[in-house]
Short mmCIF file of C-alpha atoms in Angstrom, two decimals:
data_model
loop_
_atom_site.label_atom_id
_atom_site.label_comp_id
_atom_site.label_asym_id
_atom_site.label_seq_id
_atom_site.Cartn_x
_atom_site.Cartn_y
_atom_site.Cartn_z
CA MET S 14 27.92 9.65 8.30
CA VAL S 15 28.06 12.80 10.10
CA ASP S 16 28.73 15.38 6.92
CA THR S 17 25.48 13.59 6.21
CA LEU S 18 23.43 14.29 8.91
CA GLY S 19 24.93 17.64 9.24
CA ALA S 20 23.88 18.56 5.73
CA ALA S 21 20.03 16.94 6.75
CA TRP S 22 19.78 19.03 9.58
CA LEU S 23 20.86 22.17 7.29
CA ILE S 24 17.99 21.75 4.56
CA ALA S 25 15.38 20.74 7.55
CA ARG S 26 16.49 23.92 9.10
CA LYS S 27 15.81 26.00 5.86
CA ASP S 28 12.12 24.30 5.44
CA LEU S 29 11.33 24.63 9.23
CA ALA S 30 12.62 28.65 7.81
CA ILE S 31 10.78 28.72 5.05
CA GLU S 32 7.53 27.11 7.73
CA PHE S 33 7.76 29.64 10.19
CA LYS S 34 7.56 32.58 8.04
CA THR S 35 4.95 31.49 6.59
CA ARG S 36 2.80 29.55 8.90
CA SER S 37 0.58 28.82 5.63
CA ALA S 38 0.46 24.61 5.76
CA PHE S 39 0.97 24.61 9.99
CA LEU S 40 -2.42 26.75 10.50
CA SER S 41 -4.07 25.07 7.84
CA ALA S 42 -3.05 21.55 9.10
CA VAL S 43 -3.89 22.51 12.63
CA VAL S 44 -7.27 24.01 12.34
CA PHE S 45 -7.91 21.03 10.10
CA ALA S 46 -6.19 18.53 12.52
CA LEU S 47 -9.19 20.37 15.19
CA ILE S 48 -11.90 20.47 13.28
CA ALA S 49 -11.95 16.75 12.19
CA LEU S 50 -11.86 16.47 15.95
CA VAL S 51 -14.95 17.77 16.90
CA ILE S 52 -16.76 16.41 13.19
CA PHE S 53 -16.12 13.17 14.23
CA TYR S 54 -16.75 13.54 17.53
CA PHE S 55 -20.64 13.87 16.28
CA SER S 56 -20.46 11.41 14.08
CA TRP S 57 -22.02 8.67 16.62
CA ASP S 58 -24.09 8.30 19.31
CA PRO S 59 -22.38 8.89 22.11
CA THR S 60 -24.69 6.73 24.39
CA ALA S 61 -23.59 3.80 23.06
CA VAL S 62 -20.23 4.12 22.83
CA SER S 63 -18.27 5.18 24.34
CA ALA S 64 -15.23 8.10 24.34
CA THR S 65 -12.92 6.21 24.93
CA ASP S 66 -13.73 3.69 23.07
CA LEU S 67 -13.28 6.26 19.78
CA ALA S 68 -10.81 8.19 20.30
CA PRO S 69 -7.93 6.14 19.29
CA GLY S 70 -8.96 6.01 15.79
CA VAL S 71 -9.70 9.08 15.87
CA LEU S 72 -6.59 10.34 16.80
CA TRP S 73 -4.97 8.09 14.47
CA VAL S 74 -7.32 9.38 11.16
CA ILE S 75 -6.92 12.88 11.73
CA PHE S 76 -3.58 12.02 12.15
CA THR S 77 -2.47 10.53 9.06
CA PHE S 78 -4.80 12.98 7.51
CA SER S 79 -3.89 16.52 8.86
CA GLY S 80 -0.08 15.43 8.11
CA LEU S 81 -1.14 15.07 4.44
CA LEU S 82 -0.98 18.45 4.56
CA GLY S 83 2.31 19.18 5.37
CA LEU S 84 3.82 16.22 2.97
CA HIS S 85 2.33 17.88 0.48
CA ARG S 86 3.79 20.92 0.75
CA SER S 87 7.31 19.02 1.82
CA PHE S 88 8.16 18.99 -2.17
CA GLY S 89 5.48 21.59 -3.50
CA VAL S 90 8.00 24.90 -1.91
CA GLU S 91 11.12 23.29 -4.05
CA ALA S 92 8.51 22.93 -7.19
CA ALA S 93 8.35 26.84 -6.79
CA ASP S 94 10.85 28.48 -9.71
CA ARG S 95 12.21 24.66 -9.23
CA ALA S 96 14.70 26.00 -6.52
CA ILE S 97 14.52 21.67 -6.73
CA ASP S 98 17.67 22.28 -9.27
CA GLY S 99 19.83 23.88 -6.53
CA LEU S 100 19.15 22.14 -3.89
CA LEU S 101 20.14 18.98 -6.09
CA THR S 102 23.24 20.90 -7.34
CA SER S 103 24.70 22.03 -4.44
CA PRO S 104 26.44 20.17 -2.92
CA VAL S 105 24.91 17.66 -0.31
CA SER S 106 24.35 14.03 -0.98
CA ARG S 107 20.71 12.71 -1.94
CA GLU S 108 20.38 11.11 0.91
CA SER S 109 20.78 13.77 3.51
CA ILE S 110 18.18 15.78 1.09
CA PHE S 111 15.79 13.11 1.96
CA LEU S 112 16.52 12.36 5.81
CA GLY S 113 16.56 16.70 5.81
CA LYS S 114 13.25 16.82 4.19
CA ALA S 115 11.84 13.96 6.16
CA LEU S 116 13.45 15.74 9.12
CA ALA S 117 11.84 18.63 8.82
CA ASN S 118 8.49 16.94 7.81
CA LEU S 119 8.97 15.10 11.57
CA ILE S 120 9.17 18.27 13.23
CA PHE S 121 5.73 19.78 11.54
CA VAL S 122 4.17 16.62 11.90
CA GLY S 123 4.64 16.50 15.48
CA SER S 124 3.78 19.70 16.49
CA ILE S 125 0.39 19.75 14.88
CA GLN S 126 0.48 16.39 17.69
CA ILE S 127 1.89 18.57 20.14
CA VAL S 128 -1.40 20.80 19.43
CA ALA S 129 -4.06 17.92 18.76
CA ILE S 130 -3.44 15.21 21.43
CA PRO S 131 -4.17 16.96 24.12
CA ALA S 132 -7.31 18.97 22.05
CA LEU S 133 -8.17 15.39 22.11
CA VAL S 134 -7.88 14.20 25.46
CA ILE S 135 -9.87 17.54 27.22
CA PHE S 136 -12.42 17.38 24.32
CA TYR S 137 -14.12 13.52 24.28
CA ASN S 138 -12.48 13.17 28.26
CA LEU S 139 -9.68 10.88 28.62
CA PRO S 140 -8.67 9.01 31.55
CA LEU S 141 -5.71 9.91 29.95
CA GLY S 142 -2.89 9.40 33.49
CA ALA S 143 -0.08 6.52 33.10
CA ALA S 144 -0.54 5.80 29.60
CA ALA S 145 0.86 9.56 28.94
CA LEU S 146 4.07 8.89 28.47
CA PRO S 147 3.68 5.73 26.26
CA LEU S 148 1.21 7.64 24.09
CA ILE S 149 4.18 9.70 23.29
CA GLY S 150 6.69 6.81 22.18
CA ILE S 151 3.62 5.70 20.19
CA ALA S 152 3.62 9.53 18.93
CA VAL S 153 6.71 8.93 17.48
CA LEU S 154 6.60 5.77 16.04
CA ALA S 155 3.94 6.24 14.38
CA ALA S 156 5.26 9.81 12.26
CA ILE S 157 8.68 8.09 11.53
CA GLY S 158 7.00 5.53 9.50
CA LEU S 159 4.53 8.05 8.03
CA VAL S 160 7.49 10.72 7.48
CA ALA S 161 9.87 8.03 5.53
CA VAL S 162 7.06 7.07 2.88
CA GLY S 163 4.91 10.45 2.86
CA THR S 164 8.64 12.21 2.39
CA LEU S 165 9.84 9.83 -0.37
CA PHE S 166 5.90 10.59 -2.36
CA SER S 167 5.39 13.92 -2.06
CA ALA S 168 8.80 14.24 -3.44
CA MET S 169 6.98 11.68 -6.37
CA ALA S 170 4.00 12.99 -6.28
CA VAL S 171 4.93 16.97 -7.46
CA ASN S 172 6.42 16.05 -10.53
CA THR S 173 3.61 14.62 -12.24
CA ARG S 174 -0.26 15.83 -13.52
CA LEU S 175 -1.64 15.14 -9.96
CA ALA S 176 0.31 16.35 -8.25
CA GLU S 177 -1.23 16.26 -5.18
CA LEU S 178 -4.09 14.19 -5.71
CA LEU S 179 -1.96 11.21 -6.05
CA LEU S 180 0.11 11.82 -2.87
CA PRO S 181 -2.74 10.60 -0.68
CA MET S 182 -3.64 7.31 -3.68
CA LEU S 183 0.23 6.28 -2.97
CA ALA S 184 0.58 6.50 0.54
CA LEU S 185 -2.69 6.11 2.43
CA PRO S 186 -2.16 1.98 1.70
CA PHE S 187 1.39 2.42 3.04
CA PHE S 188 -0.33 4.08 6.60
CA VAL S 189 -2.57 1.06 6.84
CA PRO S 190 -0.18 -0.63 9.27
CA ILE S 191 0.60 2.08 11.10
CA VAL S 192 -2.79 3.01 11.47
CA ILE S 193 -3.77 -0.61 13.19
CA ALA S 194 -0.90 -0.11 14.97
CA ALA S 195 -1.36 2.76 16.48
CA SER S 196 -5.02 2.85 17.10
CA GLN S 197 -4.46 -0.64 18.53
CA SER S 198 -1.93 0.48 21.31
CA THR S 199 -3.64 3.28 22.12
CA ALA S 200 -6.66 1.96 22.79
CA LYS S 201 -4.59 -0.63 24.98
CA LEU S 202 -3.38 2.03 27.54
CA LEU S 203 -6.85 4.03 27.34
CA SER S 204 -8.53 0.60 28.59
CA GLY S 205 -5.83 0.71 31.10
CA ARG S 206 -4.28 -1.76 30.49
CA PRO S 207 -0.11 -2.02 30.55
CA VAL S 208 1.94 -1.25 28.63
CA ALA S 209 2.90 -5.21 27.78
CA GLU S 210 0.32 -5.72 26.40
CA ALA S 211 0.58 -3.45 23.31
CA ALA S 212 4.36 -3.89 22.88
CA ALA S 213 3.66 -6.69 19.67
CA TRP S 214 2.28 -3.31 18.50
CA LEU S 215 4.94 -1.34 19.16
CA LYS S 216 7.24 -3.74 17.59
CA LEU S 217 5.21 -3.58 14.90
CA LEU S 218 5.59 -0.27 13.92
CA LEU S 219 9.20 -0.56 15.44
CA ALA S 220 10.14 -2.10 12.36
CA PHE S 221 7.76 -0.89 10.30
CA ASP S 222 10.17 1.82 10.90
CA ILE S 223 13.47 0.85 10.30
CA ILE S 224 12.02 -0.22 7.36
CA PHE S 225 10.55 2.42 5.10
CA LEU S 226 13.36 4.89 6.69
CA THR S 227 16.37 2.78 4.75
CA VAL S 228 14.33 1.79 1.85
CA CYS S 229 13.21 5.36 1.33
CA THR S 230 16.41 6.68 2.19
CA LEU S 231 17.49 4.49 -0.53
CA ALA S 232 14.89 4.41 -2.84
CA TYR S 233 15.00 8.92 -3.18
CA PRO S 234 17.77 8.90 -5.06
CA PHE S 235 16.63 7.12 -8.10
CA THR S 236 13.84 9.67 -8.01
CA VAL S 237 15.84 12.28 -8.78
CA GLU S 238 18.47 11.84 -11.15
CA ASP S 239 18.33 12.87 -14.76
CA MET O 8 -4.03 -8.75 -33.94
CA LYS O 9 -1.81 -10.95 -35.08
CA PHE O 10 -2.14 -14.60 -34.48
CA SER O 11 -0.73 -16.03 -31.52
CA TRP O 12 0.34 -19.26 -30.74
CA LEU O 13 1.08 -18.94 -27.07
CA SER O 14 -3.19 -17.08 -27.11
CA ALA O 15 -4.07 -20.03 -28.55
CA THR O 16 -3.11 -22.54 -26.36
CA ALA O 17 -4.03 -20.91 -23.67
CA ALA O 18 -6.98 -19.64 -24.60
CA VAL O 19 -7.67 -23.69 -25.45
CA ALA O 20 -6.31 -24.43 -21.66
CA VAL O 21 -8.92 -22.88 -20.41
CA GLY O 22 -12.17 -24.02 -22.55
CA LEU O 23 -10.20 -27.25 -20.63
CA THR O 24 -10.29 -26.31 -17.62
CA VAL O 25 -13.93 -24.97 -17.53
CA VAL O 26 -15.29 -28.16 -18.84
CA ARG O 27 -13.54 -30.43 -16.73
CA VAL O 28 -14.49 -28.01 -13.78
CA VAL O 29 -18.52 -27.89 -14.29
CA ALA O 30 -19.07 -32.24 -16.01
CA PHE O 31 -16.17 -34.00 -14.62
CA THR O 32 -14.99 -33.00 -11.40
CA PRO O 33 -17.07 -34.13 -8.23
CA ILE O 34 -19.50 -32.07 -6.23
CA GLU O 35 -17.94 -30.69 -2.63
CA ALA O 36 -19.97 -32.98 -0.40
CA VAL O 37 -20.61 -30.10 2.75
CA GLN O 38 -20.83 -26.91 0.16
CA GLY O 39 -22.02 -28.53 -2.95
CA PRO O 40 -21.49 -26.13 -6.02
CA ALA O 41 -19.72 -22.91 -4.75
CA GLN O 42 -17.27 -24.86 -4.38
CA LYS O 43 -16.43 -24.98 -7.93
CA ILE O 44 -15.38 -20.89 -7.81
CA TYR O 45 -12.47 -22.41 -5.86
CA TYR O 46 -11.11 -23.40 -9.58
CA ILE O 47 -11.16 -19.69 -10.27
CA HIS O 48 -10.19 -17.96 -7.53
CA VAL O 49 -7.07 -19.67 -7.07
CA PRO O 50 -5.68 -19.70 -9.82
CA ALA O 51 -6.82 -16.69 -9.87
CA ALA O 52 -4.72 -15.49 -7.08
CA TRP O 53 -1.82 -17.82 -8.03
CA VAL O 54 -1.04 -15.68 -10.75
CA ALA O 55 -1.80 -12.79 -9.29
CA PHE O 56 0.75 -12.67 -6.29
CA LEU O 57 3.06 -14.01 -9.24
CA ALA O 58 2.17 -11.12 -11.24
CA PHE O 59 3.55 -9.03 -8.15
CA PHE O 60 6.64 -10.81 -7.70
CA LEU O 61 7.58 -10.19 -10.94
CA VAL O 62 6.66 -6.68 -11.49
CA ALA O 63 8.78 -6.36 -7.96
CA ILE O 64 11.97 -8.30 -9.34
CA ALA O 65 11.15 -6.53 -12.96
CA SER O 66 11.85 -3.38 -10.54
CA ALA O 67 14.94 -4.58 -8.17
CA VAL O 68 16.34 -4.71 -12.09
CA TYR O 69 15.50 -2.19 -14.02
CA LEU O 70 16.99 0.53 -11.22
CA TRP O 71 20.42 -2.21 -11.73
CA LEU O 72 20.72 -1.97 -15.50
CA ARG O 73 18.42 0.43 -16.90
CA ASP O 74 16.62 -0.90 -19.65
CA ILE O 75 13.32 0.01 -20.54
CA ARG O 76 12.53 -3.46 -22.06
CA LEU O 77 11.58 -4.41 -17.69
CA ASP O 78 9.92 -1.19 -17.06
CA ARG O 79 8.05 -2.12 -19.54
CA PHE O 80 7.50 -5.87 -18.27
CA ALA O 81 6.47 -4.69 -15.14
CA GLU O 82 4.27 -2.16 -16.53
CA SER O 83 2.41 -4.97 -17.96
CA SER O 84 2.38 -7.41 -15.32
CA ALA O 85 0.87 -4.73 -12.85
CA GLU O 86 -1.97 -4.20 -15.28
CA VAL O 87 -2.51 -8.30 -15.87
CA GLY O 88 -1.85 -8.58 -12.30
CA VAL O 89 -4.92 -6.07 -11.39
CA VAL O 90 -6.98 -8.08 -13.77
CA PHE O 91 -6.25 -11.28 -12.04
CA THR O 92 -7.16 -9.24 -8.55
CA THR O 93 -9.69 -7.75 -9.62
CA VAL O 94 -10.74 -12.00 -10.16
CA VAL O 95 -10.05 -13.05 -7.07
CA LEU O 96 -11.84 -10.03 -5.17
CA THR O 97 -14.74 -11.23 -7.07
CA THR O 98 -14.62 -14.72 -6.87
CA GLY O 99 -14.03 -14.92 -3.05
CA PRO O 100 -16.91 -12.78 -2.22
CA LEU O 101 -19.46 -14.62 -4.48
CA TRP O 102 -18.69 -18.08 -2.89
CA GLY O 103 -18.55 -16.46 0.38
CA LYS O 104 -21.75 -15.07 0.45
CA PRO O 105 -23.64 -19.40 0.86
CA ILE O 106 -20.40 -20.31 2.52
CA TRP O 107 -19.26 -18.00 4.94
CA GLY O 108 -22.54 -16.29 5.33
CA THR O 109 -21.00 -12.99 4.62
CA TYR O 110 -19.19 -11.23 1.27
CA TRP O 111 -16.94 -9.86 3.36
CA THR O 112 -15.12 -9.96 5.97
CA TRP O 113 -11.43 -8.59 7.71
CA ASP O 114 -9.00 -11.63 7.43
CA ALA O 115 -5.60 -10.68 6.85
CA ARG O 116 -5.69 -12.67 3.11
CA LEU O 117 -8.83 -10.99 1.71
CA THR O 118 -7.29 -7.81 3.56
CA SER O 119 -4.08 -8.34 2.14
CA THR O 120 -6.06 -8.85 -1.66
CA LEU O 121 -7.34 -6.07 -1.24
CA PHE O 122 -4.56 -3.87 -0.90
CA LEU O 123 -2.44 -5.34 -3.63
CA TRP O 124 -5.36 -4.50 -5.36
CA PHE O 125 -4.99 -0.42 -4.19
CA ILE O 126 -1.42 -0.09 -4.29
CA TYR O 127 -1.21 -1.82 -8.11
CA VAL O 128 -4.10 0.59 -9.30
CA GLY O 129 -2.22 3.15 -7.46
CA TYR O 130 0.75 2.05 -9.68
CA ILE O 131 -0.79 2.53 -13.03
CA VAL O 132 -2.31 5.38 -11.89
CA LEU O 133 1.47 7.22 -11.19
CA ARG O 134 2.81 5.79 -14.76
CA GLY O 135 0.07 8.20 -16.09
CA ALA O 136 0.19 10.71 -14.65
CA VAL O 137 4.36 11.11 -15.56
CA ASP O 138 4.47 12.55 -18.95
CA ASP O 139 8.83 11.43 -19.14
CA PRO O 140 9.60 8.14 -20.65
CA SER O 141 12.76 7.96 -17.42
CA LEU O 142 10.63 10.08 -14.49
CA ARG O 143 8.01 7.05 -15.26
CA ALA O 144 10.07 4.10 -15.71
CA ARG O 145 12.45 5.52 -11.95
CA TYR O 146 9.32 6.16 -10.78
CA SER O 147 7.37 2.67 -10.92
CA ALA O 148 10.32 1.16 -10.06
CA VAL O 149 10.85 2.71 -6.68
CA LEU O 150 6.41 2.58 -6.11
CA GLY O 151 6.46 -1.46 -7.26
CA ILE O 152 10.19 -2.42 -4.86
CA LEU O 153 8.08 -0.56 -2.18
CA GLY O 154 4.71 -2.48 -2.60
CA ALA O 155 6.55 -5.66 -2.06
CA PHE O 156 7.85 -4.05 1.15
CA LEU O 157 4.38 -3.24 2.28
CA ILE O 158 2.45 -6.28 2.11
CA PRO O 159 4.18 -8.23 4.93
CA PHE O 160 3.00 -5.17 7.04
CA ILE O 161 -0.30 -5.17 5.93
CA HIS O 162 -1.03 -8.86 6.47
CA MET O 163 0.76 -9.02 9.46
CA SER O 164 -1.26 -5.96 10.97
CA VAL O 165 -4.63 -7.52 9.92
CA TYR O 166 -3.62 -10.48 11.48
CA MET O 167 -3.26 -8.87 14.74
CA PHE O 168 -6.03 -7.22 14.85
CA ARG O 169 -7.89 -10.34 14.03
CA THR O 170 -6.25 -12.34 16.76
CA LEU O 171 -6.39 -9.53 19.71
CA HIS O 172 -10.44 -9.44 18.38
CA PRO O 173 -11.94 -12.51 16.83
CA MET O 174 -14.91 -11.32 14.87
CA PRO O 175 -17.99 -13.93 14.37
CA ILE O 176 -16.95 -16.08 10.81
CA LEU O 177 -20.30 -17.31 10.33
CA GLY O 178 -20.00 -21.24 8.91
CA GLN O 179 -16.82 -21.54 10.67
CA PRO O 180 -16.72 -25.37 10.25
CA ALA O 181 -15.65 -25.01 6.36
CA ALA O 182 -13.49 -21.52 6.67
CA LEU O 183 -11.88 -24.46 9.39
CA ALA O 184 -11.63 -27.05 7.16
CA ARG O 185 -10.30 -25.39 4.80
CA ASP O 186 -7.89 -23.87 6.59
CA THR O 187 -6.66 -27.74 8.14
CA ASN O 188 -6.03 -28.12 4.89
CA PRO O 189 -7.12 -31.66 3.82
CA ALA O 190 -5.76 -34.31 1.36
CA LEU O 191 -8.23 -33.69 -2.00
CA PRO O 192 -9.50 -36.56 -4.42
CA SER O 193 -7.04 -36.91 -6.88
CA GLU O 194 -9.99 -35.94 -9.68
CA MET O 195 -10.23 -32.56 -7.50
CA ARG O 196 -6.57 -31.89 -6.99
CA ASN O 197 -5.94 -32.85 -11.16
CA THR O 198 -8.48 -30.04 -12.05
CA MET O 199 -6.36 -27.71 -10.14
CA LEU O 200 -3.51 -28.14 -11.18
CA LEU O 201 -5.08 -28.43 -14.71
CA ALA O 202 -6.71 -24.45 -13.99
CA LEU O 203 -2.72 -23.32 -12.48
CA LEU O 204 -1.48 -24.03 -15.21
CA SER O 205 -3.95 -22.88 -17.76
CA PHE O 206 -4.55 -19.83 -16.19
CA THR O 207 -0.40 -19.83 -16.06
CA LEU O 208 -0.81 -20.05 -19.50
CA LEU O 209 -3.16 -17.11 -19.73
CA TYR O 210 -1.16 -14.77 -17.54
CA ALA O 211 2.00 -15.37 -19.63
CA ALA O 212 -0.73 -14.49 -23.28
CA PHE O 213 -1.95 -11.41 -21.61
CA LEU O 214 1.60 -10.42 -20.78
CA SER O 215 2.86 -10.83 -24.46
CA ALA O 216 0.22 -8.90 -25.57
CA ARG O 217 0.40 -6.29 -23.29
CA TYR O 218 4.35 -6.39 -23.80
CA LYS O 219 3.31 -5.90 -27.17
CA LEU O 220 1.12 -3.18 -27.15
CA ALA O 221 4.15 -1.20 -24.27
CA THR O 222 6.72 -1.72 -26.51
CA ALA O 223 4.77 -0.34 -29.33
CA ARG O 224 3.27 2.50 -27.44
CA GLY O 225 6.81 3.66 -26.38
CA ILE O 226 8.19 2.92 -30.12
CA ALA O 227 5.35 6.15 -30.64
CA GLU O 228 6.21 8.22 -27.61
CA ALA O 229 9.85 8.30 -29.06
CA GLU O 230 8.24 9.53 -32.17
CA VAL O 231 6.62 12.10 -31.42
CA ARG O 232 9.18 12.96 -29.28
CA ASP O 233 11.36 13.36 -32.12
CA ALA O 234 9.07 14.95 -34.57
#
């Protein structure tokens, strides 16, 4: 178990080192998230719908789409020169590879959130207040589910003829429960309701995370064997 | 195409069902003739769920036994399932417009069915995008299994969404009456049982025809590879 997680951490560090040197995917994902925030603001009548009502949906839709940008890169970087073969022949379990990739993606998605959520709060003038801490909790739960499913589909999509075109088609239906649960619980918090009212949604997110992290970790070895 | 007793039996059974639905089944008192679409809608939904359930089972067993026939079975069942889901998603709104007053409503059952359709259309696209038969079989098996895990989550989240934010549904009494599920008159019940049986036969016939095609394609692919 310790070995599995230790090896996963090494792989995550490798991916993050590549990303830190190039910053290509991160910058494009952050800029995409900021532009999308601005576009969404002008897509409705602010006198009819208040920003607080619109913000949760905007935030989590942007979260999934910008997440896709990072997820595609996750196994995309391994496709060049068949780097994935080197990874697979290294003395590391398949589960470690998956968890390492997922961890790197989690940090990637989390870093986008660290920029996007404050930007949303400022641009949409949100009354955050006591909702700040629970909102971080929602962000973490949503990111784990997104990354678990997205990492597995990224590994599959990169080996198909459609490559990056296939990833959204496979992954987005799986993101729907995450977007619904995260948006609804965020809406509760932003309208000043106690966390207890969002508890059912948070449980749903937690159940999604546990089930899909387990299933996807177990399923990954089947996608890479020869 | 060779003659198949299964296909012939299914065609006759579906024909008999249509005759019985149109001519020998009473018209429902509240909904009128619109209710008769129920004899197509419900059996099609049953077949679609059966088909996708079998995809998930065949996928899981494939990853265990690695028998290519299971992969062909899953492929065939998924495609037939998508066809029947399309029937469900077409007949539902046709009934919904006169009875609910709207073609579509974000009810948990409707939304889950729509997402079944999305997942298995994705499944078919995924199969088309992978050339290597073994890789294709493993990828689609993984997706077939994951899809089965997703549906309860979609159903749950949409159900909770609607419970927290009730939306007006026109024709509510009819919808309520359907949900409380009063006992059907025996003529209607027998028509429904016949429809369920004939649609299941139709599923078996489509599945068998599609499975033969999958086998033929597999052989052709192998010949191309070996040549």
